[in-house]
Coordinates of C-alpha atoms in Angstrom, one line a residue:
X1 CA 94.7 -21.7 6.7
X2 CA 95.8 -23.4 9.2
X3 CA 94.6 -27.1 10.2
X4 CA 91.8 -28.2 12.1
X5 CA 92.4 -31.2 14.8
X6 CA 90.4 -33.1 16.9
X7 CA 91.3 -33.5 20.6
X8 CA 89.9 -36.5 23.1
X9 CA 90.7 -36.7 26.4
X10 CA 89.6 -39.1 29.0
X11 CA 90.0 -39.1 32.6
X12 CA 88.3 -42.0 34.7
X13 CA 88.9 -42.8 38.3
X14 CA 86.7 -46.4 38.6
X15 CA 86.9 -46.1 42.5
X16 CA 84.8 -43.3 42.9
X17 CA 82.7 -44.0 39.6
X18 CA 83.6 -40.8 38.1
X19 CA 84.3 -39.8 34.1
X20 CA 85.1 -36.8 32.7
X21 CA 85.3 -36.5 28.9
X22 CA 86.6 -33.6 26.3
X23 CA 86.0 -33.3 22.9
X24 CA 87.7 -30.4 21.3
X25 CA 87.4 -29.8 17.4
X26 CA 89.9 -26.9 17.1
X27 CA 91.2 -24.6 14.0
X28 CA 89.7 -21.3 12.4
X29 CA 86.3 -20.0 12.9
X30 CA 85.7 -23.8 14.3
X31 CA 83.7 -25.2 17.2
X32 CA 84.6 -26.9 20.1
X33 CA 82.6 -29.1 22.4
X34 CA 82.7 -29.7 25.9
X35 CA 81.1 -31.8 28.3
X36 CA 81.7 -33.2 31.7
X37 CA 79.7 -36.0 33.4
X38 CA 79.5 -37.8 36.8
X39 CA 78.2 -41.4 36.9
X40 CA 76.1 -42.4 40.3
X41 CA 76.5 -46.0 40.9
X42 CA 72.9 -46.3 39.5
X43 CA 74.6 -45.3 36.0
X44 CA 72.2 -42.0 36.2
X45 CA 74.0 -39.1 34.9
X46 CA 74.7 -36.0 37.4
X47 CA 75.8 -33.1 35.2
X48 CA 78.8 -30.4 35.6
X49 CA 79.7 -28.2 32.9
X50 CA 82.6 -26.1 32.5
X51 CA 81.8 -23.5 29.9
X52 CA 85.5 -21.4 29.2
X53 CA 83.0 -18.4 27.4
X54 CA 79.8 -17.2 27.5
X55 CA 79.0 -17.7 23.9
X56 CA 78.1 -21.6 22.9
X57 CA 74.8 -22.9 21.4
X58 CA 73.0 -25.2 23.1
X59 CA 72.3 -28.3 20.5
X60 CA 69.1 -29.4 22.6
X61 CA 67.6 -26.8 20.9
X62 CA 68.0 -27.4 17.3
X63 CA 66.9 -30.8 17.8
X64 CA 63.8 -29.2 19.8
X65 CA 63.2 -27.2 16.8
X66 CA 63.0 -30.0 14.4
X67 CA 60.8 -32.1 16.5
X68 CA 58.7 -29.2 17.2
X69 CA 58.6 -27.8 13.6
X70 CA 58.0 -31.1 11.9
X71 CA 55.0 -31.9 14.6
X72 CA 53.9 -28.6 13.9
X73 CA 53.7 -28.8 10.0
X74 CA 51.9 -31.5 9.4
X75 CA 49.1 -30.9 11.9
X76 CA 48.8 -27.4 10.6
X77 CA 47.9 -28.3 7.4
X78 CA 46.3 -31.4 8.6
X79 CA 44.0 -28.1 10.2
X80 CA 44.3 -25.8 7.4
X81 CA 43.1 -28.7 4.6
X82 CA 39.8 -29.0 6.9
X83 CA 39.2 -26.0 7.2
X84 CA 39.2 -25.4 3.8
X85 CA 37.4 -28.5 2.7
X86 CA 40.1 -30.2 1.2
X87 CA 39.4 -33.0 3.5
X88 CA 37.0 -34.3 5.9
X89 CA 37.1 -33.4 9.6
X90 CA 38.1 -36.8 11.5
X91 CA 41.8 -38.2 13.7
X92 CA 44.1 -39.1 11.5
X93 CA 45.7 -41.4 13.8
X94 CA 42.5 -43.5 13.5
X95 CA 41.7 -45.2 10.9
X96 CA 39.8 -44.3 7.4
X97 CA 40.9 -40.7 7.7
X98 CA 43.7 -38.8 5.8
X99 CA 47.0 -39.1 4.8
X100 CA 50.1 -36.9 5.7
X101 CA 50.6 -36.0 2.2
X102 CA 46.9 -35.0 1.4
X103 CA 46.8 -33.0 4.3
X104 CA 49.3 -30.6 2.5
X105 CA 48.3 -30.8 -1.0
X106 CA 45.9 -28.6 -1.8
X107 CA 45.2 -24.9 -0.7
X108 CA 47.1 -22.9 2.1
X109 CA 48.3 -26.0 3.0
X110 CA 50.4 -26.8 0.4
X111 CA 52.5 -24.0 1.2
X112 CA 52.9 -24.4 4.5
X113 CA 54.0 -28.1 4.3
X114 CA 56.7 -26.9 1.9
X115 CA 57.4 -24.3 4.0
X116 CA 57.7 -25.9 7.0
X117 CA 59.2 -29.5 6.1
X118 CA 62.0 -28.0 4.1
X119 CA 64.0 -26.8 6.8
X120 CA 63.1 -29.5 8.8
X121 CA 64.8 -32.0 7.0
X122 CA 67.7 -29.5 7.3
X123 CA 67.5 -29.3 10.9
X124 CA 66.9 -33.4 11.1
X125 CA 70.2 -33.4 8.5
X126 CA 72.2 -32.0 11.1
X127 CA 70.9 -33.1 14.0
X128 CA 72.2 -36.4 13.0
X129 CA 75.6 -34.6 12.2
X130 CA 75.5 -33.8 15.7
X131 CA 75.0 -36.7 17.4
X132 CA 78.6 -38.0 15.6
X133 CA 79.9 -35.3 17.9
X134 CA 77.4 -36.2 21.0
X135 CA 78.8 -39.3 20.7
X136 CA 82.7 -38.2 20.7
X137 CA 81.9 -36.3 23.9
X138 CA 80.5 -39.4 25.6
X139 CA 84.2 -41.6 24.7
X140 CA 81.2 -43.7 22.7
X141 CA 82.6 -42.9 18.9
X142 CA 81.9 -46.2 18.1
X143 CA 82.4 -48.2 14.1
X144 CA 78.1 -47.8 14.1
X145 CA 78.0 -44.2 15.2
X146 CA 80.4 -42.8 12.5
X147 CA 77.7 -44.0 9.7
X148 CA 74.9 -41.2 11.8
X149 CA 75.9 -38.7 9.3
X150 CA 76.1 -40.8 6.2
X151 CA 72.1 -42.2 6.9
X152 CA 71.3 -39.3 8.6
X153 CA 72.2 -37.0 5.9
X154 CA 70.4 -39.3 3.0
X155 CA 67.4 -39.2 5.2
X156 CA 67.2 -35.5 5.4
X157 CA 67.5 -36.0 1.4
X158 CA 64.6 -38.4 1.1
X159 CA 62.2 -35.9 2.8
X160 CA 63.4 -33.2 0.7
X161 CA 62.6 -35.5 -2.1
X162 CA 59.2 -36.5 -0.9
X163 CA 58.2 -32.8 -0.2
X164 CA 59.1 -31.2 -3.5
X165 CA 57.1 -33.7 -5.4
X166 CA 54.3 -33.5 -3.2
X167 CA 51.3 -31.7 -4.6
X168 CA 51.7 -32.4 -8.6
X169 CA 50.5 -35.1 -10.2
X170 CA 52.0 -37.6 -12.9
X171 CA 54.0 -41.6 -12.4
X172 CA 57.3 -39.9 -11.8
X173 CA 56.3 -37.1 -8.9
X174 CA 54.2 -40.5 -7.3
X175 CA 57.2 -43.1 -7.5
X176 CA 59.3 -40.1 -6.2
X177 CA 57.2 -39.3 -3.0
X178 CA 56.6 -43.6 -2.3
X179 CA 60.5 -43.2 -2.5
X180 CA 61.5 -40.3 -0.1
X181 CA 58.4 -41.2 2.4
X182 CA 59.9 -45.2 2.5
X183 CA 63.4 -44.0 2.5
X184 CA 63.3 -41.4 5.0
X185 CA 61.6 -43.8 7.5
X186 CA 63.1 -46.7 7.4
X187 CA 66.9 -44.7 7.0
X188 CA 65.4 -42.5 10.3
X189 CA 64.5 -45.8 11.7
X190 CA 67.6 -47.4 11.1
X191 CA 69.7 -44.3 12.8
X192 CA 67.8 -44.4 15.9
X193 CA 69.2 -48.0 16.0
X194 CA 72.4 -47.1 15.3
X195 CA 72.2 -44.0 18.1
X196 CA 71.4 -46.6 20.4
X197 CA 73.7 -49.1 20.3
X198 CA 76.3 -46.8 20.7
X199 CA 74.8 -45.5 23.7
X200 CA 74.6 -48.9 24.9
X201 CA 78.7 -48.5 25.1
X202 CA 78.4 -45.0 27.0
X203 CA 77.7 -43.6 30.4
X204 CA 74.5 -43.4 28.9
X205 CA 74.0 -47.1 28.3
X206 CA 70.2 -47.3 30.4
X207 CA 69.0 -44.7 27.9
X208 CA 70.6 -46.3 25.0
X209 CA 68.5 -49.6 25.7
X210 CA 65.3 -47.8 26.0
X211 CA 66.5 -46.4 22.6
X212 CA 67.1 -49.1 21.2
X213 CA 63.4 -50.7 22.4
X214 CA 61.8 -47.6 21.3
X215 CA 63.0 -48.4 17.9
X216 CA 62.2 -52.0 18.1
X217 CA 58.8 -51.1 18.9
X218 CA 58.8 -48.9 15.8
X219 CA 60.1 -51.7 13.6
X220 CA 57.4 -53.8 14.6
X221 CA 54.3 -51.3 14.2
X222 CA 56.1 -50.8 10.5
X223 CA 56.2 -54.9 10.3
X224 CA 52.5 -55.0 11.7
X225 CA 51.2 -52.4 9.0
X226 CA 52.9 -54.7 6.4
X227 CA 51.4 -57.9 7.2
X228 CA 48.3 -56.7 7.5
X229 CA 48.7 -54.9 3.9
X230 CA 49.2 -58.7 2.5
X231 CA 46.5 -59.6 4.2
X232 CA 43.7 -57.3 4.0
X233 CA 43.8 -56.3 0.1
X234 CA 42.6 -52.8 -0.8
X235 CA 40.4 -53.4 2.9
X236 CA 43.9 -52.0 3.9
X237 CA 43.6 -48.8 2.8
X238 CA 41.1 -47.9 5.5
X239 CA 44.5 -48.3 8.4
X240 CA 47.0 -47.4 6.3
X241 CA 47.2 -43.8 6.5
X242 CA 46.6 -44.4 10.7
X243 CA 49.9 -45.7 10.5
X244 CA 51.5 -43.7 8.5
X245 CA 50.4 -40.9 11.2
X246 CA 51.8 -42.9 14.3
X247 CA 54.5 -44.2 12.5
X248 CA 56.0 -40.2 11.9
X249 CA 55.2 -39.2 15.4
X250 CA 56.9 -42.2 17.4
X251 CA 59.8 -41.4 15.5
X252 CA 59.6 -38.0 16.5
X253 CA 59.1 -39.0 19.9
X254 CA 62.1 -40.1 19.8
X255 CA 63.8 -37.4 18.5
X256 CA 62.2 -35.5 21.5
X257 CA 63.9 -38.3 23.4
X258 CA 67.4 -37.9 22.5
X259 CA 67.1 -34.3 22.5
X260 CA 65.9 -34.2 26.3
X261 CA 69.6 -36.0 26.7
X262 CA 71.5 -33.4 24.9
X263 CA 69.8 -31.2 27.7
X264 CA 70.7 -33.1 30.5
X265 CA 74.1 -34.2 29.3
X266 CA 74.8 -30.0 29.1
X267 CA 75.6 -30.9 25.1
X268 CA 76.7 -26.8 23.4
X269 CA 79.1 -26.1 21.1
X270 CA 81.6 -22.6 21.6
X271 CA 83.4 -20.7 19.3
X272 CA 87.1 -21.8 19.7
X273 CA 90.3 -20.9 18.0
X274 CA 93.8 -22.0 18.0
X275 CA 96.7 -18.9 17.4
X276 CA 98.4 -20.3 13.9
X277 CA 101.5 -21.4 14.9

């Protein structure tokens, strides 16, 4: 077999604000990305690609997919668990309603939470291990961004975690979903951070600061719903599960977020192979 290398070149020329950037992974039946930017004197990102063959995979649409199939899940059987009486008809993002995990414990909905959340934390898995390579092709590889995989990976594990036990009853399968449902959002929250403070160190530095105040924001609506938990008592229970609701979808918002740049920073990945030499 022969080995597989990684390839990073750089071109700048600071007069005319220009950048181009090439990250190759080469070897057998590996992938290559490539990606080529212009920088405006605004720091807004003008887009040129270069694709060598027609056959690449546009990575916008993966993380698309797992925004759109997580989004779709839970409000499904949010739908589905009304329907069938499970729960009562109100918003779950206000307050006193339901939770995300009662919505798909019971019924048809049990199986379509399963079904659905499974390969989202697979697609969420590696749309973290994609960023590392995002990341490569912006020249921002940074000491922070190397970890994406590592938290984004455990993440992806936690959710799996949290949806197996969901919908049996006992201690364990409750201490196991508190665990998976914590750790998946304060890992998620904690690679968003992570995304953006590499992107602070990219052409891409505006976006990484709205990033990074995105997840701020986050931290603090988490922060809020704790404070008012040490307050309030059992009176808590009323917001909780509101929370819980807008907690999930911010952080898919900004999944949605960094996806949109994958679009507009042209991010695929090719088939490309190296003869053996």
């Amino acid at each position: 077999m022969s080995k597989t290398c990684i390839i990073l070149s750089a071109n700048t020329r600071s007069a005319q604000g220009r950048c181009d950037y090439q990250l190759i992974t080469t070897g057998a039946n590996s992938l290559a990305v490539v990606y080529r930017a212009t920088l405006s004197n605004k720091d807004h990102l003008k887009l040129a690609t270069d694709m060598t063959t027609d056959r690449y995979l546009r990575c916008c649409h993966l993380a698309y997919g797992a925004a759109a199939v997580s989004l779709l899940t839970i409000h499904l059987s949010f739908l589905v668990s009304v329907s069938q009486g499970y729960i009562d008809g109100c918003s779950p993002y206000w307050s006193d309603c339901s939770s995300i995990s009662r919505s798909g414990r019971h019924g048809l909905a049990y199986f379509i939470f399963k079904g659905g959340m499974l390969p989202a934390a697979l697609l969420l898995g590696l749309f973290w291990q994609l960023n590392r390579l995002w990341l490569g092709s912006l020249a921002a590889d940074s000491a922070a961004g190397r970890y994406l995989p590592a938290v984004g990976w455990t993440a992806s594990l936690a959710l799996l975690i949290y949806t197996l036990a969901l919908g049996h009853s006992g201690d364990t399968f409750y201490l196991l979903r508190r665990f998976g449902v914590v750790t998946f959002l304060g890992l998620s929250l904690i690679a968003f951070a992570l995304l953006a403070g590499a992107l602070r160190r990219s052409p891409l530095k505006w976006h990484g600061s709205l990033l990074g105040r995105g997840s701020a924001a986050i931290l603090g609506l988490a922060l809020i719903s704790l404070v008012l938990d040490a307050l309030l008592g059992d009176d808590y229970e009323q917001l909780e599960n509101a929370f819980e609701w807008w907690l999930v979808l911010l952080l898919l918002v900004q999944l949605l977020w960094v996806a949109r740049l994958w679009q507009l920073t042209a991010f695929t990945l090719t088939p490309h192979s190296r003869p053996r030499s």
